[in-house]
Amino acid sequence: MKLNRKIIMIASAATLAFGAISLPASADDAPYTVTDGTHLDADSYKGFKLFRNWCARCHGTYGQGMVGPNLADSLKFISKDEFTKTVTNGKSGTIGSMPAWKKNKKVVAGMDQLYSYLKARSDGAIGVIKPKKTK
Ligand code: HEC
């Protein structure tokens, strides 16, 4: 009993520490901030722009899916780690084939920003609309 409680305490302390390290920008655990359902924080907005440049032709303008899967759905199920690995190394599966992005410096540098935008889409914080950047 005592040991169990200790483990839980250690686990929650670790969660707190991890949260503080990985998400310095906001108090809750969302990696984005959406205002009025239309405006994205600067990083997520950068993510949208990267997405539009490199990913939209296969995954749809706002990630809703085309020849590539709907990423707003995917991000409900895959972890940030899986996201990063998939984008870095590419993926061939039942739907089709995605090239690896590890040689694209902009995509690699913007991985967190891409994830933030798509997570905002996945959580429904921003819809299938052209987002604006929060001033
Ligand atoms: C040439 C078309 C194409 C482009 C461009 C492309 N993808 Fe993909 N992507 C695909 C296909 C096809 C799959 C599905 C592979 C499979 O599982 O069959 C996929 C799968 C994925 C997955 C995994 C989804 C899941 O449910 O496991 C992620 C994440 C992803 N793409 C992100 C991106 C990002 C981010 C970019 C831009 C940097 C991008 N893709 C650009 C075609 C593309």
Short mmCIF file of N, CA and C and ligand atoms in Angstrom, two decimals:
data_model
loop_
_atom_site.label_atom_id
_atom_site.label_comp_id
_atom_site.label_asym_id
_atom_site.label_seq_id
_atom_site.Cartn_x
_atom_site.Cartn_y
_atom_site.Cartn_z
N MET A 1 0.83 -1.21 0.00
CA MET A 1 0.00 0.00 0.00
C MET A 1 0.86 1.26 0.00
N LYS A 2 1.76 1.30 0.99
CA LYS A 2 2.65 2.46 1.08
C LYS A 2 3.48 2.62 -0.18
N LEU A 3 3.97 1.48 -0.66
CA LEU A 3 4.83 1.50 -1.83
C LEU A 3 4.05 2.02 -3.04
N ASN A 4 2.80 1.52 -3.17
CA ASN A 4 1.96 1.97 -4.28
C ASN A 4 1.81 3.48 -4.31
N ARG A 5 1.56 4.00 -3.11
CA ARG A 5 1.35 5.45 -3.05
C ARG A 5 2.61 6.20 -3.48
N LYS A 6 3.74 5.65 -3.06
CA LYS A 6 5.01 6.27 -3.42
C LYS A 6 5.20 6.28 -4.94
N ILE A 7 4.86 5.15 -5.54
CA ILE A 7 5.02 5.05 -7.00
C ILE A 7 4.13 6.08 -7.70
N ILE A 8 2.90 6.20 -7.20
CA ILE A 8 1.99 7.17 -7.81
C ILE A 8 2.55 8.59 -7.67
N MET A 9 3.11 8.86 -6.48
CA MET A 9 3.66 10.20 -6.26
C MET A 9 4.84 10.47 -7.19
N ILE A 10 5.68 9.46 -7.35
CA ILE A 10 6.83 9.63 -8.24
C ILE A 10 6.34 9.84 -9.67
N ALA A 11 5.34 9.04 -10.06
CA ALA A 11 4.82 9.15 -11.42
C ALA A 11 4.24 10.53 -11.67
N SER A 12 3.48 11.05 -10.71
CA SER A 12 2.88 12.36 -10.97
C SER A 12 3.94 13.47 -10.93
N ALA A 13 4.95 13.30 -10.11
CA ALA A 13 6.04 14.28 -10.10
C ALA A 13 6.75 14.29 -11.45
N ALA A 14 6.94 13.09 -12.00
CA ALA A 14 7.59 12.98 -13.30
C ALA A 14 6.73 13.64 -14.38
N THR A 15 5.43 13.41 -14.30
CA THR A 15 4.51 14.02 -15.28
C THR A 15 4.60 15.54 -15.21
N LEU A 16 4.61 16.06 -14.00
CA LEU A 16 4.71 17.51 -13.82
C LEU A 16 6.01 18.04 -14.41
N ALA A 17 7.10 17.36 -14.09
CA ALA A 17 8.40 17.81 -14.57
C ALA A 17 8.45 17.75 -16.09
N PHE A 18 7.94 16.64 -16.64
CA PHE A 18 7.95 16.47 -18.08
C PHE A 18 7.11 17.56 -18.74
N GLY A 19 5.92 17.80 -18.17
CA GLY A 19 5.04 18.83 -18.72
C GLY A 19 5.73 20.17 -18.72
N ALA A 20 6.43 20.48 -17.66
CA ALA A 20 7.09 21.78 -17.55
C ALA A 20 8.19 21.92 -18.60
N ILE A 21 8.84 20.80 -18.92
CA ILE A 21 9.93 20.87 -19.89
C ILE A 21 9.39 20.95 -21.32
N SER A 22 8.39 20.10 -21.61
CA SER A 22 7.99 20.01 -23.00
C SER A 22 7.01 21.12 -23.41
N LEU A 23 6.33 21.73 -22.46
CA LEU A 23 5.32 22.71 -22.83
C LEU A 23 5.48 24.03 -22.07
N PRO A 24 6.56 24.70 -22.33
CA PRO A 24 6.80 25.92 -21.56
C PRO A 24 5.84 27.05 -21.92
N ALA A 25 5.20 26.94 -23.09
CA ALA A 25 4.43 28.08 -23.58
C ALA A 25 3.05 28.22 -22.92
N SER A 26 2.51 27.14 -22.37
CA SER A 26 1.17 27.28 -21.81
C SER A 26 1.00 26.46 -20.54
N ALA A 27 0.03 26.86 -19.75
CA ALA A 27 -0.17 26.20 -18.47
C ALA A 27 -0.85 24.84 -18.63
N ASP A 28 -1.79 24.72 -19.56
CA ASP A 28 -2.41 23.41 -19.76
C ASP A 28 -1.54 22.60 -20.71
N ASP A 29 -2.00 21.41 -21.12
CA ASP A 29 -1.06 20.59 -21.88
C ASP A 29 -1.25 20.66 -23.39
N ALA A 30 -1.99 21.61 -23.90
CA ALA A 30 -2.10 21.77 -25.34
C ALA A 30 -0.88 22.53 -25.87
N PRO A 31 -0.31 22.05 -27.00
CA PRO A 31 0.89 22.73 -27.51
C PRO A 31 0.56 23.96 -28.37
N TYR A 32 -0.70 24.39 -28.35
CA TYR A 32 -1.12 25.51 -29.20
C TYR A 32 -2.03 26.43 -28.39
N THR A 33 -2.22 27.63 -28.90
CA THR A 33 -3.24 28.52 -28.35
C THR A 33 -4.10 29.04 -29.50
N VAL A 34 -5.40 28.78 -29.41
CA VAL A 34 -6.32 29.26 -30.44
C VAL A 34 -7.21 30.32 -29.81
N THR A 35 -7.31 31.46 -30.47
CA THR A 35 -8.15 32.55 -29.97
C THR A 35 -9.31 32.76 -30.94
N ASP A 36 -10.51 32.83 -30.40
CA ASP A 36 -11.74 33.06 -31.18
C ASP A 36 -12.00 31.99 -32.25
N GLY A 37 -11.36 30.84 -32.12
CA GLY A 37 -11.56 29.77 -33.11
C GLY A 37 -10.95 30.07 -34.47
N THR A 38 -10.22 31.18 -34.58
CA THR A 38 -9.69 31.58 -35.88
C THR A 38 -8.20 31.93 -35.85
N HIS A 39 -7.70 32.33 -34.68
CA HIS A 39 -6.32 32.83 -34.60
C HIS A 39 -5.41 31.84 -33.87
N LEU A 40 -4.26 31.58 -34.50
CA LEU A 40 -3.28 30.67 -33.91
C LEU A 40 -2.11 31.45 -33.33
N ASP A 41 -1.51 30.91 -32.28
CA ASP A 41 -0.25 31.45 -31.78
C ASP A 41 0.81 31.34 -32.88
N ALA A 42 1.88 32.12 -32.73
CA ALA A 42 2.88 32.25 -33.80
C ALA A 42 3.46 30.90 -34.23
N ASP A 43 3.77 30.02 -33.26
CA ASP A 43 4.39 28.74 -33.62
C ASP A 43 3.43 27.84 -34.39
N SER A 44 2.19 27.73 -33.91
CA SER A 44 1.23 26.89 -34.61
C SER A 44 0.93 27.45 -36.00
N TYR A 45 0.93 28.77 -36.09
CA TYR A 45 0.70 29.39 -37.39
C TYR A 45 1.83 29.04 -38.36
N LYS A 46 3.05 29.05 -37.85
CA LYS A 46 4.19 28.61 -38.66
C LYS A 46 3.98 27.17 -39.10
N GLY A 47 3.46 26.38 -38.19
CA GLY A 47 3.16 24.98 -38.50
C GLY A 47 2.17 24.87 -39.64
N PHE A 48 1.14 25.72 -39.61
CA PHE A 48 0.16 25.73 -40.69
C PHE A 48 0.84 26.06 -42.02
N LYS A 49 1.71 27.06 -42.00
CA LYS A 49 2.38 27.46 -43.24
C LYS A 49 3.27 26.34 -43.78
N LEU A 50 4.00 25.69 -42.89
CA LEU A 50 4.82 24.55 -43.31
C LEU A 50 3.93 23.46 -43.87
N PHE A 51 2.84 23.21 -43.18
CA PHE A 51 1.91 22.17 -43.63
C PHE A 51 1.42 22.48 -45.05
N ARG A 52 1.04 23.72 -45.25
CA ARG A 52 0.52 24.13 -46.56
C ARG A 52 1.60 23.94 -47.63
N ASN A 53 2.83 24.28 -47.31
CA ASN A 53 3.92 24.17 -48.30
C ASN A 53 4.29 22.73 -48.63
N TRP A 54 4.30 21.86 -47.62
CA TRP A 54 4.92 20.55 -47.83
C TRP A 54 3.96 19.37 -47.73
N CYS A 55 2.87 19.52 -47.06
CA CYS A 55 2.03 18.35 -46.74
C CYS A 55 0.65 18.39 -47.37
N ALA A 56 0.14 19.62 -47.61
CA ALA A 56 -1.26 19.79 -48.01
C ALA A 56 -1.60 19.09 -49.32
N ARG A 57 -0.62 19.01 -50.23
CA ARG A 57 -0.94 18.41 -51.53
C ARG A 57 -1.35 16.95 -51.40
N CYS A 58 -0.94 16.30 -50.35
CA CYS A 58 -1.38 14.91 -50.14
C CYS A 58 -2.40 14.78 -49.00
N HIS A 59 -2.28 15.64 -47.99
CA HIS A 59 -3.14 15.46 -46.81
C HIS A 59 -4.30 16.46 -46.78
N GLY A 60 -4.49 17.25 -47.86
CA GLY A 60 -5.57 18.23 -47.90
C GLY A 60 -5.14 19.55 -47.28
N THR A 61 -5.75 20.64 -47.74
CA THR A 61 -5.33 22.00 -47.36
C THR A 61 -5.23 22.17 -45.85
N TYR A 62 -6.17 21.59 -45.10
CA TYR A 62 -6.18 21.76 -43.65
C TYR A 62 -6.03 20.41 -42.93
N GLY A 63 -5.42 19.47 -43.65
CA GLY A 63 -5.15 18.18 -43.03
C GLY A 63 -6.31 17.21 -43.05
N GLN A 64 -7.36 17.57 -43.80
CA GLN A 64 -8.58 16.74 -43.76
C GLN A 64 -8.49 15.46 -44.60
N GLY A 65 -7.35 15.29 -45.29
CA GLY A 65 -7.15 14.04 -46.03
C GLY A 65 -7.42 14.16 -47.51
N MET A 66 -6.60 13.42 -48.28
CA MET A 66 -6.76 13.35 -49.73
C MET A 66 -6.15 12.01 -50.13
N VAL A 67 -5.01 12.02 -50.86
CA VAL A 67 -4.35 10.72 -51.10
C VAL A 67 -3.68 10.23 -49.81
N GLY A 68 -3.31 11.17 -48.94
CA GLY A 68 -2.80 10.81 -47.61
C GLY A 68 -3.95 10.87 -46.61
N PRO A 69 -3.80 10.19 -45.49
CA PRO A 69 -4.90 10.13 -44.52
C PRO A 69 -5.22 11.48 -43.87
N ASN A 70 -6.42 11.56 -43.29
CA ASN A 70 -6.86 12.72 -42.52
C ASN A 70 -6.01 12.79 -41.24
N LEU A 71 -5.19 13.83 -41.14
CA LEU A 71 -4.26 13.89 -40.01
C LEU A 71 -4.93 14.43 -38.74
N ALA A 72 -6.05 15.11 -38.90
CA ALA A 72 -6.81 15.52 -37.72
C ALA A 72 -7.31 14.27 -36.99
N ASP A 73 -7.65 13.23 -37.77
CA ASP A 73 -8.02 11.94 -37.16
C ASP A 73 -6.79 11.22 -36.63
N SER A 74 -5.75 11.15 -37.45
CA SER A 74 -4.54 10.40 -37.05
C SER A 74 -4.00 10.88 -35.70
N LEU A 75 -3.99 12.19 -35.50
CA LEU A 75 -3.36 12.72 -34.29
C LEU A 75 -4.17 12.46 -33.02
N LYS A 76 -5.36 11.90 -33.19
CA LYS A 76 -6.10 11.44 -32.00
C LYS A 76 -5.49 10.14 -31.49
N PHE A 77 -4.78 9.44 -32.38
CA PHE A 77 -4.29 8.10 -32.02
C PHE A 77 -2.78 7.96 -31.96
N ILE A 78 -2.07 8.75 -32.73
CA ILE A 78 -0.61 8.60 -32.69
C ILE A 78 0.01 9.62 -31.73
N SER A 79 1.09 9.20 -31.09
CA SER A 79 1.78 10.08 -30.14
C SER A 79 2.65 11.06 -30.91
N LYS A 80 3.14 12.05 -30.18
CA LYS A 80 4.03 13.03 -30.81
C LYS A 80 5.30 12.33 -31.32
N ASP A 81 5.73 11.35 -30.55
CA ASP A 81 6.90 10.58 -30.93
C ASP A 81 6.69 9.83 -32.25
N GLU A 82 5.54 9.18 -32.35
CA GLU A 82 5.22 8.46 -33.59
C GLU A 82 5.12 9.43 -34.77
N PHE A 83 4.49 10.58 -34.50
CA PHE A 83 4.37 11.60 -35.53
C PHE A 83 5.75 11.97 -36.06
N THR A 84 6.65 12.30 -35.14
CA THR A 84 7.99 12.73 -35.52
C THR A 84 8.72 11.64 -36.29
N LYS A 85 8.62 10.41 -35.82
CA LYS A 85 9.29 9.30 -36.50
C LYS A 85 8.73 9.07 -37.89
N THR A 86 7.40 9.12 -38.00
CA THR A 86 6.76 8.89 -39.29
C THR A 86 7.16 9.96 -40.30
N VAL A 87 7.11 11.21 -39.86
CA VAL A 87 7.44 12.31 -40.78
C VAL A 87 8.93 12.24 -41.14
N THR A 88 9.76 11.96 -40.18
CA THR A 88 11.21 11.90 -40.42
C THR A 88 11.56 10.78 -41.40
N ASN A 89 11.01 9.61 -41.18
CA ASN A 89 11.43 8.43 -41.95
C ASN A 89 10.48 8.03 -43.06
N GLY A 90 9.32 8.69 -43.15
CA GLY A 90 8.33 8.32 -44.16
C GLY A 90 7.54 7.10 -43.74
N LYS A 91 6.53 6.75 -44.54
CA LYS A 91 5.70 5.60 -44.19
C LYS A 91 5.08 4.99 -45.44
N SER A 92 5.20 3.69 -45.56
CA SER A 92 4.48 2.97 -46.60
C SER A 92 3.56 1.99 -45.93
N GLY A 93 2.29 2.08 -46.26
CA GLY A 93 1.32 1.20 -45.61
C GLY A 93 0.18 0.86 -46.53
N THR A 94 -0.99 0.63 -45.96
CA THR A 94 -2.14 0.19 -46.73
C THR A 94 -2.74 1.32 -47.56
N ILE A 95 -2.48 2.57 -47.16
CA ILE A 95 -3.08 3.70 -47.87
C ILE A 95 -2.21 4.11 -49.05
N GLY A 96 -0.92 4.08 -48.84
CA GLY A 96 0.00 4.49 -49.89
C GLY A 96 1.38 4.69 -49.32
N SER A 97 2.09 5.65 -49.89
CA SER A 97 3.47 5.81 -49.51
C SER A 97 3.80 7.29 -49.31
N MET A 98 4.42 7.59 -48.20
CA MET A 98 4.86 8.96 -47.93
C MET A 98 6.38 8.97 -47.89
N PRO A 99 6.96 9.97 -48.59
CA PRO A 99 8.42 10.05 -48.55
C PRO A 99 8.92 10.44 -47.16
N ALA A 100 10.19 10.15 -46.89
CA ALA A 100 10.83 10.61 -45.66
C ALA A 100 11.14 12.10 -45.81
N TRP A 101 11.07 12.82 -44.68
CA TRP A 101 11.30 14.27 -44.72
C TRP A 101 12.61 14.66 -44.06
N LYS A 102 13.40 13.67 -43.66
CA LYS A 102 14.59 14.01 -42.86
C LYS A 102 15.61 14.88 -43.59
N LYS A 103 15.54 14.92 -44.91
CA LYS A 103 16.49 15.77 -45.64
C LYS A 103 15.95 17.18 -45.87
N ASN A 104 14.70 17.39 -45.50
CA ASN A 104 14.10 18.72 -45.66
C ASN A 104 14.31 19.51 -44.36
N LYS A 105 15.27 20.42 -44.39
CA LYS A 105 15.64 21.14 -43.16
C LYS A 105 14.49 21.93 -42.57
N LYS A 106 13.63 22.48 -43.42
CA LYS A 106 12.52 23.29 -42.93
C LYS A 106 11.51 22.43 -42.18
N VAL A 107 11.23 21.27 -42.75
CA VAL A 107 10.29 20.36 -42.10
C VAL A 107 10.88 19.84 -40.78
N VAL A 108 12.14 19.46 -40.81
CA VAL A 108 12.78 18.94 -39.59
C VAL A 108 12.80 20.02 -38.50
N ALA A 109 13.17 21.24 -38.88
CA ALA A 109 13.23 22.33 -37.90
C ALA A 109 11.84 22.70 -37.39
N GLY A 110 10.82 22.50 -38.23
CA GLY A 110 9.47 22.90 -37.86
C GLY A 110 8.60 21.76 -37.34
N MET A 111 9.21 20.64 -36.97
CA MET A 111 8.44 19.46 -36.56
C MET A 111 7.45 19.77 -35.43
N ASP A 112 7.90 20.49 -34.40
CA ASP A 112 7.02 20.82 -33.27
C ASP A 112 5.88 21.73 -33.71
N GLN A 113 6.21 22.65 -34.60
CA GLN A 113 5.20 23.59 -35.06
C GLN A 113 4.14 22.89 -35.92
N LEU A 114 4.60 21.98 -36.77
CA LEU A 114 3.67 21.17 -37.56
C LEU A 114 2.74 20.38 -36.64
N TYR A 115 3.36 19.78 -35.64
CA TYR A 115 2.57 18.97 -34.70
C TYR A 115 1.54 19.85 -33.99
N SER A 116 1.95 21.04 -33.57
CA SER A 116 1.04 21.94 -32.85
C SER A 116 -0.17 22.30 -33.70
N TYR A 117 0.08 22.66 -34.95
CA TYR A 117 -1.04 23.00 -35.82
C TYR A 117 -1.99 21.80 -35.98
N LEU A 118 -1.40 20.64 -36.27
CA LEU A 118 -2.25 19.47 -36.51
C LEU A 118 -2.96 19.01 -35.24
N LYS A 119 -2.34 19.23 -34.11
CA LYS A 119 -2.99 18.87 -32.84
C LYS A 119 -4.19 19.80 -32.59
N ALA A 120 -4.02 21.06 -32.94
CA ALA A 120 -5.14 22.01 -32.81
C ALA A 120 -6.29 21.59 -33.73
N ARG A 121 -5.96 21.11 -34.92
CA ARG A 121 -6.99 20.60 -35.84
C ARG A 121 -7.63 19.34 -35.26
N SER A 122 -6.78 18.48 -34.74
CA SER A 122 -7.26 17.20 -34.22
C SER A 122 -8.18 17.38 -33.01
N ASP A 123 -7.85 18.35 -32.16
CA ASP A 123 -8.68 18.61 -30.96
C ASP A 123 -9.92 19.43 -31.30
N GLY A 124 -10.03 19.87 -32.55
CA GLY A 124 -11.17 20.69 -32.94
C GLY A 124 -11.06 22.13 -32.47
N ALA A 125 -9.87 22.53 -32.01
CA ALA A 125 -9.68 23.91 -31.55
C ALA A 125 -9.69 24.88 -32.73
N ILE A 126 -9.21 24.38 -33.87
CA ILE A 126 -9.32 25.15 -35.11
C ILE A 126 -9.91 24.23 -36.16
N GLY A 127 -10.82 24.76 -36.96
CA GLY A 127 -11.56 23.92 -37.90
C GLY A 127 -10.92 23.87 -39.28
N VAL A 128 -11.72 23.49 -40.27
CA VAL A 128 -11.27 23.40 -41.65
C VAL A 128 -11.38 24.81 -42.24
N ILE A 129 -10.58 25.71 -41.71
CA ILE A 129 -10.60 27.11 -42.15
C ILE A 129 -9.17 27.61 -42.29
N LYS A 130 -9.04 28.68 -43.04
CA LYS A 130 -7.71 29.30 -43.15
C LYS A 130 -7.44 30.09 -41.88
N PRO A 131 -6.47 29.66 -41.06
CA PRO A 131 -6.26 30.33 -39.78
C PRO A 131 -5.54 31.67 -39.95
N LYS A 132 -5.72 32.53 -38.97
CA LYS A 132 -4.97 33.79 -38.93
C LYS A 132 -3.98 33.71 -37.78
N LYS A 133 -3.01 34.60 -37.82
CA LYS A 133 -2.00 34.62 -36.77
C LYS A 133 -2.40 35.62 -35.69
N THR A 134 -2.32 35.21 -34.44
CA THR A 134 -2.63 36.11 -33.34
C THR A 134 -1.61 37.24 -33.31
N LYS A 135 -2.12 38.46 -33.20
CA LYS A 135 -1.20 39.62 -33.20
C LYS A 135 -0.51 39.74 -31.86
C1 HEC B 1 3.32 12.50 -51.58
C2 HEC B 1 2.18 12.55 -50.68
C3 HEC B 1 2.45 12.92 -49.24
C4 HEC B 1 3.04 14.07 -48.73
C5 HEC B 1 3.60 15.25 -49.52
C6 HEC B 1 2.99 13.97 -47.29
N1 HEC B 1 2.39 12.78 -46.92
FE1 HEC B 1 2.08 12.14 -45.02
N2 HEC B 1 1.32 10.38 -45.74
C7 HEC B 1 1.09 10.10 -47.10
C8 HEC B 1 0.49 8.78 -47.19
C9 HEC B 1 0.04 8.11 -48.48
C10 HEC B 1 0.39 8.28 -45.88
C11 HEC B 1 -0.20 6.94 -45.45
C12 HEC B 1 0.85 5.82 -45.46
C13 HEC B 1 0.17 4.53 -45.08
O1 HEC B 1 0.05 4.26 -43.86
O2 HEC B 1 -0.28 3.82 -45.99
C14 HEC B 1 0.92 9.33 -45.00
C15 HEC B 1 0.98 9.20 -43.62
C16 HEC B 1 1.33 10.24 -42.76
C17 HEC B 1 1.28 10.16 -41.32
C18 HEC B 1 0.87 8.94 -40.50
C19 HEC B 1 -0.59 8.96 -40.24
C20 HEC B 1 -1.04 7.78 -39.41
O3 HEC B 1 -2.25 7.69 -39.15
O4 HEC B 1 -0.22 6.93 -39.05
C21 HEC B 1 1.68 11.37 -40.83
C22 HEC B 1 1.77 11.77 -39.38
C23 HEC B 1 1.96 12.21 -41.97
N3 HEC B 1 1.73 11.48 -43.13
C24 HEC B 1 2.38 13.51 -41.89
C25 HEC B 1 2.82 14.27 -42.97
C26 HEC B 1 3.41 15.57 -42.86
C27 HEC B 1 3.59 16.35 -41.57
C28 HEC B 1 3.73 15.96 -44.12
C29 HEC B 1 4.44 17.23 -44.55
C30 HEC B 1 5.74 17.45 -43.99
C31 HEC B 1 3.32 14.90 -45.02
N4 HEC B 1 2.77 13.88 -44.29
C32 HEC B 1 3.47 14.93 -46.40
C33 HEC B 1 1.39 10.92 -48.15
C34 HEC B 1 2.05 12.13 -48.09
#
